[in-house]
């Protein structure tokens, strides 16, 4: 029997973006979408067009420019949401309107304040409206796994009748377990009379660490589409991770007899790009793409691997696209070599962006002898992430030591004016942050401060990621430099600029 092809619906740009601090701008989303296209994703959920102007523009740009796949836009079961999604998707090769409404009693009572019949009516109306705009409509029964099963079957039947061609049964709160989810999908398949007219989709969150296990269980029960994200990023504990689902199907064909269209040797690049752009570091022991996923530490394992890799390896690193040797560029590398390397790393940049990144690369070769792939990814992701800057860091200098009080002098440009101040602190970074806070008069609170060395060696670039919050708005900022204190200052200024932009946009939307 030939293998079933399971459709991959990637929601990194929508549910993934809902990870705290992972907000992406249009260009960042576009770069990821291009990478997802090369990975051969079937459906890219590009955003939630009604949520903000930025979301609308991202969905529109991806729909206009990424061809040969389906681009989906999320909306609630409301006319304005549906029309906005339709507008954003109008030039897509294949556009899909994705409608979500909750079906569990707890959501109906406390969130929607609607009864079961009202939800069915609103769903039918929404699907019909969407079908008048596009022929591809997906319906999601939010919190399906905590909904009454017969009610879920009823609403599923009705939305299929109204024209939905994909019906999604999300485990919104990551509550279900593999056996129960298998039973639920089987129940729906047996009880919904017109289920053969739609694809059953599953969407699992990872609150109990079961997102991937539940997804695989649903595939066994007959689901034909899975919703997932790169690196498993997403709301709370995240979504089921794409790379784990895809590689489980590949590695265990006898169990699943199913495969995907994914070009697996592009997984690693995509994972790195998403991590760089969102600032969400992949844990070293993460399955498939973590730094340690193919590292063998115990002597007995190393001995086995040297004799035959199959002793301790169930997949080959090259299947995922993990490079076997690192390409190193340096002072004498030219623009052409740099550009070729960018393409190999999965970037697809405009000439202007390449020129800017090349200048940064040259600056870096003055500071460090060898420039690794990781350094290039860092430089380039900063270029992609460039935003309108309310504050620019012009200069920073430090003094201090074991016996002297740490002091930072900071010069920034704001509204074409040069502002300068000094501050003391509990260490150089603290002093720099105090000076920046004084100059910008920020009221934000620093929630997270993380330093990472991009490569090894004392001349390595340090990358700092910060998360700041003001009035419930959380943003991330990153900075990279061979001097980690400078990187920290750049990251803080970057976060303040993002905050200013986000607050401005929110005010415009309200
Ligand atoms: O988790 C969820 O229920 C969702 C829906 C929008 C599918 O993200
Ligand atoms: Zn979700």
PDB file of C-alpha atoms and ligand atoms in Angstrom, residues 9 11 14-15 18 45 74-75 98-101 107 138-144 168-174 203-205 227 235-236 239, ligand 1:
ATOM      1  CA  UNK A   9       0.278  23.356   7.838  1.00  0.00           C
ATOM      2  CA  UNK A  11       1.831  28.143  11.842  1.00  0.00           C
ATOM      3  CA  UNK A  14       0.931  32.973  13.518  1.00  0.00           C
ATOM      4  CA  UNK A  15       0.811  30.662  16.561  1.00  0.00           C
ATOM      5  CA  UNK A  18       2.321  34.256  19.877  1.00  0.00           C
ATOM      6  CA  UNK A  45      -0.421  30.330   8.052  1.00  0.00           C
ATOM      7  CA  UNK A  74      -6.667  33.380  10.526  1.00  0.00           C
ATOM      8  CA  UNK A  75      -9.911  35.076  11.513  1.00  0.00           C
ATOM      9  CA  UNK A  98      -9.070  29.937   8.453  1.00  0.00           C
ATOM     10  CA  UNK A  99     -11.999  30.542  10.808  1.00  0.00           C
ATOM     11  CA  UNK A 100     -11.793  29.807  14.512  1.00  0.00           C
ATOM     12  CA  UNK A 101     -14.496  29.748  17.162  1.00  0.00           C
ATOM     13  CA  UNK A 107     -15.273  28.907  26.483  1.00  0.00           C
ATOM     14  CA  UNK A 138     -10.729  25.824   7.108  1.00  0.00           C
ATOM     15  CA  UNK A 139     -12.807  25.700  10.264  1.00  0.00           C
ATOM     16  CA  UNK A 140     -11.223  25.293  13.711  1.00  0.00           C
ATOM     17  CA  UNK A 141     -13.227  24.259  16.768  1.00  0.00           C
ATOM     18  CA  UNK A 142     -11.117  25.942  19.427  1.00  0.00           C
ATOM     19  CA  UNK A 143     -10.665  23.874  22.609  1.00  0.00           C
ATOM     20  CA  UNK A 144     -12.103  20.860  20.739  1.00  0.00           C
ATOM     21  CA  UNK A 168      -9.436  21.307  12.510  1.00  0.00           C
ATOM     22  CA  UNK A 169      -9.783  19.644  15.923  1.00  0.00           C
ATOM     23  CA  UNK A 170      -7.335  21.620  18.078  1.00  0.00           C
ATOM     24  CA  UNK A 171      -5.996  20.625  21.449  1.00  0.00           C
ATOM     25  CA  UNK A 172      -5.811  24.315  22.288  1.00  0.00           C
ATOM     26  CA  UNK A 173      -4.712  23.930  25.893  1.00  0.00           C
ATOM     27  CA  UNK A 174      -2.506  20.858  25.461  1.00  0.00           C
ATOM     28  CA  UNK A 203      -3.356  21.203  16.049  1.00  0.00           C
ATOM     29  CA  UNK A 204      -1.673  20.274  19.318  1.00  0.00           C
ATOM     30  CA  UNK A 205      -0.209  22.430  22.036  1.00  0.00           C
ATOM     31  CA  UNK A 227      -0.549  22.018  12.219  1.00  0.00           C
ATOM     32  CA  UNK A 235       1.662  30.050  22.741  1.00  0.00           C
ATOM     33  CA  UNK A 236       2.732  28.979  26.299  1.00  0.00           C
ATOM     34  CA  UNK A 239       3.001  23.869  19.463  1.00  0.00           C
TER      35      UNK A 239
HETATM   36  O1  LIG B   1      -4.734  26.544  19.572  1.00  0.00           O
HETATM   37  C1  LIG B   1      -5.705  26.826  18.858  1.00  0.00           C
HETATM   38  O2  LIG B   1      -6.844  26.400  19.088  1.00  0.00           O
HETATM   39  C2  LIG B   1      -5.444  27.706  17.730  1.00  0.00           C
HETATM   40  C3  LIG B   1      -6.554  27.856  16.734  1.00  0.00           C
HETATM   41  C4  LIG B   1      -6.562  29.192  16.123  1.00  0.00           C
HETATM   42  C5  LIG B   1      -6.442  26.774  15.707  1.00  0.00           C
HETATM   43  O3  LIG B   1      -4.382  28.208  17.570  1.00  0.00           O
END
